[in-house]
mmCIF file of C-alpha atoms in Angstrom:
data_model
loop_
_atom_site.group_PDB
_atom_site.id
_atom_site.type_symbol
_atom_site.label_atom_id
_atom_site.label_comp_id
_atom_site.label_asym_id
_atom_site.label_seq_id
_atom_site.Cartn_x
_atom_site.Cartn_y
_atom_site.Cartn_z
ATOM 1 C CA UNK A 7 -91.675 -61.219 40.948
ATOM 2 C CA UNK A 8 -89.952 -61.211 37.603
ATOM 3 C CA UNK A 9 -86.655 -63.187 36.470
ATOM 4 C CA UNK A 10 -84.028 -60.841 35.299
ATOM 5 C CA UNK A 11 -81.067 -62.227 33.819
ATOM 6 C CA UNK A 12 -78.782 -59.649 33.641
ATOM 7 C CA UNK A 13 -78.085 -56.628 35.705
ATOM 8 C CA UNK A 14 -74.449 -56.080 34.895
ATOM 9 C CA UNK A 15 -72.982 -54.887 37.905
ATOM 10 C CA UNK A 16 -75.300 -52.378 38.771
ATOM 11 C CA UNK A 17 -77.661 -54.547 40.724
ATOM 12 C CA UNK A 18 -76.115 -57.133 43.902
ATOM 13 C CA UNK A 19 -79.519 -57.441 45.038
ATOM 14 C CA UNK A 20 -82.980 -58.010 44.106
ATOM 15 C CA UNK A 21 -85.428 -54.811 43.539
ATOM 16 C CA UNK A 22 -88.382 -53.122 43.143
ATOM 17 C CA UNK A 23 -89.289 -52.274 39.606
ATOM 18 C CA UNK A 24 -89.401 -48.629 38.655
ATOM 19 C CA UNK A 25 -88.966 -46.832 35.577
ATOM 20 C CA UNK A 26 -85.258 -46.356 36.250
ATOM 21 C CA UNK A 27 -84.763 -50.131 36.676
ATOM 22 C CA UNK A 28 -86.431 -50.920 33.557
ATOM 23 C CA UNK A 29 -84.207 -48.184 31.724
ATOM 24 C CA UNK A 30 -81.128 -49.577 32.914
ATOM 25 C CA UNK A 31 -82.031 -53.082 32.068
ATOM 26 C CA UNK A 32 -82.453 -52.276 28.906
ATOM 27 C CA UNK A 33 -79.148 -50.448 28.691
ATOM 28 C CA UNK A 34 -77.215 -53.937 30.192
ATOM 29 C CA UNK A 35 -79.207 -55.508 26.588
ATOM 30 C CA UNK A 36 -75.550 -55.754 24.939
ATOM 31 C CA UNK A 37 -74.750 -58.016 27.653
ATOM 32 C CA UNK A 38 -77.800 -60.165 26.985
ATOM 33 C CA UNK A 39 -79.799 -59.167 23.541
ATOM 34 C CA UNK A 40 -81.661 -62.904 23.931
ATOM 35 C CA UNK A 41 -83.134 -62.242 27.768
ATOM 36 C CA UNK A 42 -83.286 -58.796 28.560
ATOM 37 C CA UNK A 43 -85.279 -57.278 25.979
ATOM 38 C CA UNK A 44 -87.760 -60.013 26.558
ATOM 39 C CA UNK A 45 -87.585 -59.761 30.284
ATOM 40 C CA UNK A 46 -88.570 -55.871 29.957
ATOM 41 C CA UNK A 47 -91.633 -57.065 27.641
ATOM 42 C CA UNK A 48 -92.980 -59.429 30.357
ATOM 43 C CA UNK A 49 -92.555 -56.917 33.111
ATOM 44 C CA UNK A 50 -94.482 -53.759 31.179
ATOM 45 C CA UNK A 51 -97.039 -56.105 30.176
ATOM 46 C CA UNK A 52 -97.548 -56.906 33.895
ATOM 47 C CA UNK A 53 -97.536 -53.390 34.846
ATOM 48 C CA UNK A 54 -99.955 -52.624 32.242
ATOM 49 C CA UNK A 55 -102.263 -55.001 33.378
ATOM 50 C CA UNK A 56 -101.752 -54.409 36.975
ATOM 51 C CA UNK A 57 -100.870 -51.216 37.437
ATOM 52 C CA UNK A 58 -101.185 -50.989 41.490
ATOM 53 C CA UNK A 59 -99.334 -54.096 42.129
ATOM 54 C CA UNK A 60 -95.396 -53.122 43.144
ATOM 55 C CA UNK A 61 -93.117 -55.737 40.673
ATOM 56 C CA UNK A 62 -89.704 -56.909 41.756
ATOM 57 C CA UNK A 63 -86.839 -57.997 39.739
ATOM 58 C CA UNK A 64 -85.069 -61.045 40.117
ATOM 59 C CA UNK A 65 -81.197 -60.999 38.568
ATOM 60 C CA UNK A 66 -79.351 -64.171 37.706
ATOM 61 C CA UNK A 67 -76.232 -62.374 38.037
ATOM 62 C CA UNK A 68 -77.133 -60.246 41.551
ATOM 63 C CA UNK A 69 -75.711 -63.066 43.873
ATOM 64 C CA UNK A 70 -72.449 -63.154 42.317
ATOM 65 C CA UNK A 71 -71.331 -59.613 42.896
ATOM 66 C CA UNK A 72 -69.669 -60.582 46.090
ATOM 67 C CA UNK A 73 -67.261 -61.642 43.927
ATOM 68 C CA UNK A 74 -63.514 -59.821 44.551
ATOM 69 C CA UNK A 75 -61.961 -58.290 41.129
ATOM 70 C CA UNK A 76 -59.529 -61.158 41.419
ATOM 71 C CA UNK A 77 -62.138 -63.610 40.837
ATOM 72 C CA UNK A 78 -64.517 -61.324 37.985
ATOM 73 C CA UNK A 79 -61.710 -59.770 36.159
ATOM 74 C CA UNK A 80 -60.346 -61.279 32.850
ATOM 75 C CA UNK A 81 -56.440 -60.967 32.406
ATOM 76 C CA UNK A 82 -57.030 -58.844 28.833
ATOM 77 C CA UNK A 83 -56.495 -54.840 28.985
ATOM 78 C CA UNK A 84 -58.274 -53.421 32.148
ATOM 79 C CA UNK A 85 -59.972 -50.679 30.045
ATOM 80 C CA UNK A 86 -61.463 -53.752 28.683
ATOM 81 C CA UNK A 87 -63.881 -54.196 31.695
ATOM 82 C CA UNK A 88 -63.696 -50.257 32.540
ATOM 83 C CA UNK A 89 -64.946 -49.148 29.161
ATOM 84 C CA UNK A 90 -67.032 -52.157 28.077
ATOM 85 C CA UNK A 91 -67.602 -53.980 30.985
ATOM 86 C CA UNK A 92 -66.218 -57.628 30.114
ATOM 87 C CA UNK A 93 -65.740 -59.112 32.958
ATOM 88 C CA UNK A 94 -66.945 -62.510 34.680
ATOM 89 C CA UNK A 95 -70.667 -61.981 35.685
ATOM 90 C CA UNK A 96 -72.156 -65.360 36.497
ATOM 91 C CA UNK A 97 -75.722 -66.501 36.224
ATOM 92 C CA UNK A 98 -78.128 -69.605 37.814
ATOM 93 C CA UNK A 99 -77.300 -66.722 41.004
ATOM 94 C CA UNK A 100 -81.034 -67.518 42.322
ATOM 95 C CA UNK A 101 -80.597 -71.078 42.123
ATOM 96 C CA UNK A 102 -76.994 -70.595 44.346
ATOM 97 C CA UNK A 103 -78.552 -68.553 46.791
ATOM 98 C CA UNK A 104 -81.728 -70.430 47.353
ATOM 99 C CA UNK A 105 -78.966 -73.697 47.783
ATOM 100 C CA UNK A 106 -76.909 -71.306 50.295
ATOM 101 C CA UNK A 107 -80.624 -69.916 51.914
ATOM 102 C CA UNK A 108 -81.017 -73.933 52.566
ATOM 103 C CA UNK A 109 -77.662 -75.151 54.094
ATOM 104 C CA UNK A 110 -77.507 -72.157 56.271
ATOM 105 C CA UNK A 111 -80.243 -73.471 58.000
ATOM 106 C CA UNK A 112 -79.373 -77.160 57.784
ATOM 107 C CA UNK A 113 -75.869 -76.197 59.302
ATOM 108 C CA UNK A 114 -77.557 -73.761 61.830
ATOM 109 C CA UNK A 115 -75.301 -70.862 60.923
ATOM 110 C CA UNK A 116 -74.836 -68.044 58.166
ATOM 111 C CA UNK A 117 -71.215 -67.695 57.598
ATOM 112 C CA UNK A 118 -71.116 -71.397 55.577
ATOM 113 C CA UNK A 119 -68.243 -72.375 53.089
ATOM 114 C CA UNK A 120 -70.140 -74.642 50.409
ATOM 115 C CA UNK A 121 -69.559 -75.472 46.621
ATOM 116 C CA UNK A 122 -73.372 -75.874 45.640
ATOM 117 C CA UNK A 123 -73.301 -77.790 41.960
ATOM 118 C CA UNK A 124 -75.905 -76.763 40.019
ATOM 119 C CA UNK A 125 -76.186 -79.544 37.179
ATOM 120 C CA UNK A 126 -78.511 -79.976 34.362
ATOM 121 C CA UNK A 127 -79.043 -78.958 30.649
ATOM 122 C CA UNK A 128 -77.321 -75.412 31.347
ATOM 123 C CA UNK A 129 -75.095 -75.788 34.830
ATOM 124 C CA UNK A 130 -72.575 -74.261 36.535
ATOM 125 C CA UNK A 131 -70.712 -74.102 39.835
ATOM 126 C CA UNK A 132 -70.407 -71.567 42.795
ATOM 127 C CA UNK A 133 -68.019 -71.294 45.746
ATOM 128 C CA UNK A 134 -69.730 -69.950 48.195
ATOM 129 C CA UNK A 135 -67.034 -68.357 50.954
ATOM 130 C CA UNK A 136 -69.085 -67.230 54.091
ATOM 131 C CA UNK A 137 -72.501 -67.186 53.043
ATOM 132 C CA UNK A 138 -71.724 -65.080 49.426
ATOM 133 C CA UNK A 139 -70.418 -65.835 46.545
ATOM 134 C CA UNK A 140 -66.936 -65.770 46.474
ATOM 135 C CA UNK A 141 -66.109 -67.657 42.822
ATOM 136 C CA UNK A 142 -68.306 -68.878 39.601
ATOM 137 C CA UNK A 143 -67.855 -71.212 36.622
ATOM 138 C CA UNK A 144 -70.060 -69.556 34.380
ATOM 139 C CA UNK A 145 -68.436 -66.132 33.237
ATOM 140 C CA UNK A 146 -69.545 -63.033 30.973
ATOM 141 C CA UNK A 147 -71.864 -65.460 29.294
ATOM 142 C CA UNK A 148 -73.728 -68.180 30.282
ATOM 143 C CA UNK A 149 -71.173 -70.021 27.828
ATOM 144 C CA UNK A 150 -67.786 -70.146 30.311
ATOM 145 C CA UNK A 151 -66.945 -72.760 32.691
ATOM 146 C CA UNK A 152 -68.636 -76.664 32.164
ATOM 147 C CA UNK A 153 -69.525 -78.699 29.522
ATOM 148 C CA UNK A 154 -73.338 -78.618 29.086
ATOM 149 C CA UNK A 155 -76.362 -80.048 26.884
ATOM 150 C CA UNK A 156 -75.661 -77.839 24.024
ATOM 151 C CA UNK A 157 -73.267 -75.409 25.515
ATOM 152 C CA UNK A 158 -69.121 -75.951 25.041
ATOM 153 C CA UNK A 159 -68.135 -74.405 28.584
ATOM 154 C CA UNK A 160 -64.373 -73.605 28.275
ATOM 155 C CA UNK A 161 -62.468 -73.417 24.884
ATOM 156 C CA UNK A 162 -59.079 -72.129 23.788
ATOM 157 C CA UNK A 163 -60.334 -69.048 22.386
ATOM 158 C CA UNK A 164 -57.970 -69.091 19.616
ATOM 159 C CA UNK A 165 -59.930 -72.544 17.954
ATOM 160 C CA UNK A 166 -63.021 -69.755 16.822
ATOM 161 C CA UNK A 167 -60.375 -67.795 14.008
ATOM 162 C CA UNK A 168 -58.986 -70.706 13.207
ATOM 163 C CA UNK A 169 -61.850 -72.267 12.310
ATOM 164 C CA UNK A 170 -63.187 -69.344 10.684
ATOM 165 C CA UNK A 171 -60.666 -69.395 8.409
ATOM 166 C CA UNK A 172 -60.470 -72.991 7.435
ATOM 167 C CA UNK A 173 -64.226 -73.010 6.992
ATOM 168 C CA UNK A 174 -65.625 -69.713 6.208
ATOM 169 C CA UNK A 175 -68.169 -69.583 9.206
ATOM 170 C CA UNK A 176 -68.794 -66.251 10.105
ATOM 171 C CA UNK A 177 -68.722 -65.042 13.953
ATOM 172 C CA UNK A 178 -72.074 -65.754 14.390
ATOM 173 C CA UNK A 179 -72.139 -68.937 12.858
ATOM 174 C CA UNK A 180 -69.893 -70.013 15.684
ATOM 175 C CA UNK A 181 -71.629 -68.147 18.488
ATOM 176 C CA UNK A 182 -73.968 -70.606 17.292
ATOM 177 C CA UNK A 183 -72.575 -74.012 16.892
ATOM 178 C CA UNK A 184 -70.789 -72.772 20.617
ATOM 179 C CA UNK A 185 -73.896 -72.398 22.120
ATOM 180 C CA UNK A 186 -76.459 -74.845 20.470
ATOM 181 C CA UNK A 187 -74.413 -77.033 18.887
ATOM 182 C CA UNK A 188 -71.266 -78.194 21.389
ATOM 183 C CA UNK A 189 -71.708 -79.633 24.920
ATOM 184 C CA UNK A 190 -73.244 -83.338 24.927
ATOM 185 C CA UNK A 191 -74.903 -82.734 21.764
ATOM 186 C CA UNK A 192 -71.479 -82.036 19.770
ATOM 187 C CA UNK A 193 -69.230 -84.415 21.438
ATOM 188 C CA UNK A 194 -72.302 -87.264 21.179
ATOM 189 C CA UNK A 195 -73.220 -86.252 17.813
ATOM 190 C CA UNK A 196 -77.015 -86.947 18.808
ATOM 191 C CA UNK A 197 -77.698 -86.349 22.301
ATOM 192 C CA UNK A 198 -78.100 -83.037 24.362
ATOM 193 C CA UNK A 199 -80.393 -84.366 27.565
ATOM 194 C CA UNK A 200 -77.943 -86.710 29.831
ATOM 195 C CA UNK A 201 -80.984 -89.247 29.926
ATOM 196 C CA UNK A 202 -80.726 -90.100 26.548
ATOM 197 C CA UNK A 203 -76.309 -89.893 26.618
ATOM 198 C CA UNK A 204 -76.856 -92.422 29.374
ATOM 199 C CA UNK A 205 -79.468 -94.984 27.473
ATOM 200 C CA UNK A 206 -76.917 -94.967 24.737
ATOM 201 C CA UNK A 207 -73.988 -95.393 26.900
ATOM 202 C CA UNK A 208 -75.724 -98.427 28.081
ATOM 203 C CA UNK A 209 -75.999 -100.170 24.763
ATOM 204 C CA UNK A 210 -72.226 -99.545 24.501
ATOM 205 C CA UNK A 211 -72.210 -96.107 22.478
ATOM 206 C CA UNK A 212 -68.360 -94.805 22.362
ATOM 207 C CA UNK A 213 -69.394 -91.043 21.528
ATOM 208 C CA UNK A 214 -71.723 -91.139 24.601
ATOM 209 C CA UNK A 215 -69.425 -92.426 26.887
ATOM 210 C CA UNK A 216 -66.945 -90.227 26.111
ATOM 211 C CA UNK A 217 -69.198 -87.139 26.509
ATOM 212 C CA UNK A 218 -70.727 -88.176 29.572
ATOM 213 C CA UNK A 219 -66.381 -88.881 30.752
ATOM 214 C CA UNK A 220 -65.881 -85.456 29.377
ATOM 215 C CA UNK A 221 -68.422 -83.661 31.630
ATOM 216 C CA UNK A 222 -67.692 -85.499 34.553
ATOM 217 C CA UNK A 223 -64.198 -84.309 34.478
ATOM 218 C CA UNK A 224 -64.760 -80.772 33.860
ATOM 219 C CA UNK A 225 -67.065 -80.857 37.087
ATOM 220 C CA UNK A 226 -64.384 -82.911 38.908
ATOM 221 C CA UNK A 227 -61.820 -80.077 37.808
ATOM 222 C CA UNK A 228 -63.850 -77.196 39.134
ATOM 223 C CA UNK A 229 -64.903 -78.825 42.442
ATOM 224 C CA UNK A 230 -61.735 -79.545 43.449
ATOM 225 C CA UNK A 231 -60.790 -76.172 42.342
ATOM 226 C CA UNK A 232 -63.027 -74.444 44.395
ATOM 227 C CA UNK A 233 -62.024 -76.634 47.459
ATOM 228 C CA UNK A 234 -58.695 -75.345 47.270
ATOM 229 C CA UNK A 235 -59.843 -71.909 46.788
ATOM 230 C CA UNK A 236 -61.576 -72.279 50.022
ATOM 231 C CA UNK A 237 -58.846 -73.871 51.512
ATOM 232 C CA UNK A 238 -60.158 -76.884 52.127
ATOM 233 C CA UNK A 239 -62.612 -75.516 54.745
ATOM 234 C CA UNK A 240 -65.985 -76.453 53.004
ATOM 235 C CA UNK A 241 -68.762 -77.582 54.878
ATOM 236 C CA UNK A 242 -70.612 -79.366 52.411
ATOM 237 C CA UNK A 243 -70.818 -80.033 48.300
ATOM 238 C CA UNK A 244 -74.259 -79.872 47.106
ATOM 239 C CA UNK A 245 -75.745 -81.422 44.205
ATOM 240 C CA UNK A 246 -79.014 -79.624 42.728
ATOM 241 C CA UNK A 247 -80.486 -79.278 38.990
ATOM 242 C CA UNK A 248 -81.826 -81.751 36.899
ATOM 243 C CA UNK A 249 -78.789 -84.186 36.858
ATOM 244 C CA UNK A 250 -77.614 -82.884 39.826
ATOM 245 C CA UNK A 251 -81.124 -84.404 42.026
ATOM 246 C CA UNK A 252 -81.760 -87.628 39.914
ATOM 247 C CA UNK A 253 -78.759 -89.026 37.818
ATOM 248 C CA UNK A 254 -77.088 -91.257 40.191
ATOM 249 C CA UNK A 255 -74.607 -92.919 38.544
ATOM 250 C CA UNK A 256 -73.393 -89.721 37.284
ATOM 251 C CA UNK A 257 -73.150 -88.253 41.107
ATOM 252 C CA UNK A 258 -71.470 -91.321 42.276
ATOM 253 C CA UNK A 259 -68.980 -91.256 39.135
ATOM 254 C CA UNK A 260 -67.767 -87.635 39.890
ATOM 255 C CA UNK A 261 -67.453 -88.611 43.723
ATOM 256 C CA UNK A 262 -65.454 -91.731 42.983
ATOM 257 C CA UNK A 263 -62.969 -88.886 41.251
ATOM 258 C CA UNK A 264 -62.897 -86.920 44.733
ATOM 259 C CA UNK A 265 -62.084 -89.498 46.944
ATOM 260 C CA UNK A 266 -57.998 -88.420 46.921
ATOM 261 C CA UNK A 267 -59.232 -85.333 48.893
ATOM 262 C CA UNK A 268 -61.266 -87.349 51.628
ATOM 263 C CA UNK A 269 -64.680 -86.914 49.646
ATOM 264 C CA UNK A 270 -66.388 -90.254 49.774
ATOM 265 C CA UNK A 271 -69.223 -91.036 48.416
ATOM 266 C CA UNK A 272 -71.697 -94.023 50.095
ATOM 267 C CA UNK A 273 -73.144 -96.111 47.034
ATOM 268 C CA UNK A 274 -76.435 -97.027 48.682
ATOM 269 C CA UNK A 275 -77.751 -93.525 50.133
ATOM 270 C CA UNK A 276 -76.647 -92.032 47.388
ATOM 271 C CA UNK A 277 -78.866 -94.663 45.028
ATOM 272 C CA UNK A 278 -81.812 -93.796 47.355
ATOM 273 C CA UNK A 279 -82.004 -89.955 46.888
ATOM 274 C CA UNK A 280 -83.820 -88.787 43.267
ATOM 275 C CA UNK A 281 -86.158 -86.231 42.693
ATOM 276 C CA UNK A 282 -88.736 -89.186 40.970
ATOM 277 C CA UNK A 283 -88.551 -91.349 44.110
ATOM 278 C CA UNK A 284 -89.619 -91.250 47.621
ATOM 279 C CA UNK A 285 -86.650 -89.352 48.921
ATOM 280 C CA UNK A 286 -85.975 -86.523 47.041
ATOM 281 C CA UNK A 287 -83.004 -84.613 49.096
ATOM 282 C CA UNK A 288 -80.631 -86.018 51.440
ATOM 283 C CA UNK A 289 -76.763 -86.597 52.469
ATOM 284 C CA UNK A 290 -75.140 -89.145 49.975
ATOM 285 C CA UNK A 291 -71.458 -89.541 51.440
ATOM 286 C CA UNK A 292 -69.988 -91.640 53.695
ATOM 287 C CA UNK A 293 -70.178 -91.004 57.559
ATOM 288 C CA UNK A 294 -66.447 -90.917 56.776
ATOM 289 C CA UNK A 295 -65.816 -88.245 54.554
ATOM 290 C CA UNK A 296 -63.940 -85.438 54.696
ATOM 291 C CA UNK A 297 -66.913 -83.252 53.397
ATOM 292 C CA UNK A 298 -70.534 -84.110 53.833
ATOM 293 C CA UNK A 299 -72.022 -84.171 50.561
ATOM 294 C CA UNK A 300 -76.358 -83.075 49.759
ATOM 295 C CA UNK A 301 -78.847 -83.740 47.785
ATOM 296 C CA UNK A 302 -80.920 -80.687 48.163
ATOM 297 C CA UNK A 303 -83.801 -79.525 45.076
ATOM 298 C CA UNK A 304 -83.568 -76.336 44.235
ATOM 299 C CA UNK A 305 -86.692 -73.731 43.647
ATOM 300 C CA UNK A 306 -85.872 -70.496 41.907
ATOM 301 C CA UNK A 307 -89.466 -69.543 41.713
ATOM 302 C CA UNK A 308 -89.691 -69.956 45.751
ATOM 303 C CA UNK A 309 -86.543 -67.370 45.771
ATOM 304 C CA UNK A 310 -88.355 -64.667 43.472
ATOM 305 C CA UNK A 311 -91.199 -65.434 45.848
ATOM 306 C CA UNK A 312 -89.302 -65.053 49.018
ATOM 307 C CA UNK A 313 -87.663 -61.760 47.655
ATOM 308 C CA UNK A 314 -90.506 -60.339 46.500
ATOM 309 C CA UNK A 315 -92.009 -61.064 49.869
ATOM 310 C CA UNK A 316 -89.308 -59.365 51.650
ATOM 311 C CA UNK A 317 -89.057 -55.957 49.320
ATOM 312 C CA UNK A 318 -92.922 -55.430 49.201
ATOM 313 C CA UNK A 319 -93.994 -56.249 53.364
#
């Protein structure tokens, strides 16, 4: 099983890897030049080497094409996304649909409403509307949506000309700074892993505080997006991802936010349940809450496997 990360629209599902497949990955390179080129590298090495063994692709962005054009489409010129495809694609897809694959069996059914969190050094969100994904943070780039480590998440697009021209940066200079320079890192001035934001917000850091406040309410906004675009009916919020299974504080921070709509977190489960002690998944709201809110670990490599599984039997 091999980790694709894009496959454009073309692909909704995971698939076995023929020379057609590995063609048209290459073609969707525009839309990734860092991943797919190197993805197709892995995967003809692997056929080189073992030529009789069937290979399945894995795409980040396959479980969000159950997303409706009102949700993918940007509001520039159509023919933008009909003749160069820029749209919203989404990625982390096998991390959101190994989270879905869980609650549906935790909640005993398939057609589950959930808003699965997936929070760490890169994150994003996904509204999942019966079982599929029915809305994304992350959009034709991994860059859209939340604040991350190094990543800005949403800007006014108009800042990038402007500060072109006050500073001479080329476009690619601020691809750069966008992408490896913003996030925690460029608001903290030091710090892209949340660990270190929150040793230095303990010793009283302003920049850290304020990055860690920042994130917090960009995750806030979305969530309680999302529960409005599902109408309120949502049968659970998961948390899963590096920050999302161990940073507590941070969890019970962004529930505290929540509570108007009913969400409620409970302090003391929620400062039992981290992935480096005993309990590593679990419920961490109140027995009176609107919305049940997880804990659950998620396990993209078990998804590939699974997939793989099910395309080769």
């Amino acid at each position: 099983g091999h980790r694709l990360v894009h496959g454009g629209d073309k692909y909704a599902s995971s698939v076995i890897i023929d020379d057609d497949v590995i063609h048209t990955v290459g073609e969707l390179s525009s839309l990734a030049p860092l991943h797919n080129p190197a993805n197709i590298l892995g995967v003809e090495a692997f056929r080189e080497a073992l030529p009789n063994v069937p290979m399945v692709g894995v795409f980040d962005t396959a479980f969000h094409q159950t997303m409706g054009e009102e949700q993918y489409l940007y509001s520039a010129p159509l023919s933008w996304y009909q003749d160069f495809q820029i749209r919203k694609y989404g990625f982390h897809g096998t991390s959101h649909k190994y989270i879905t694959k869980v609650m549906q069996e935790k909640l005993g059914r398939e057609d589950i409403n959930i808003i699965s969190c997936h929070i760490g050094s890169g994150a994003s969100i996904c509204a999942i509307k019966d079982g599929k994904s029915f809305d994304t943070t992350m959009g034709f780039t991994p860059n859209a949506g939340l604040i991350m480590g190094t990543r800005s998440g949403d800007i006014d697009y108009s800042v990038i000309p402007y500060y072109m021209e006050k500073t001479g940066a080329s476009i690619k200079e601020v691809d750069t700074i966008l992408n490896k320079k913003s996030g925690l890192l460029g608001i903290s001035g030091e710090f892209s892993d949340h660990r270190d934001i929150e040793s230095a917000m303990a010793n009283g850091n302003h920049e850290a505080i304020l990055a860690n406040n920042m994130y917090v309410n960009r995750i806030v906004d979305y969530i309680a997006k999302y529960y409005v675009e599902l109408e309120g009916k949502v049968d659970a919020i998961v948390f899963t991802a590096g920050l999302g299974e161990n940073a507590r504080e941070f969890r019970e921070q962004i529930l505290n936010k929540l509570a108007c709509l009913g969400i409620l977190v409970d302090p003391e489960r929620n400062q039992k349940i981290a992935g480096y002690l005993e309990e590593n998944e679990g419920i961490i709201s109140s027995d009176e809450s609107r919305v049940p809110v997880y804990v659950v670990p998620t396990n993209e490599e078990l998804m590939i496997a699974l997939d793989t599984y099910d395309l080769i039997k």
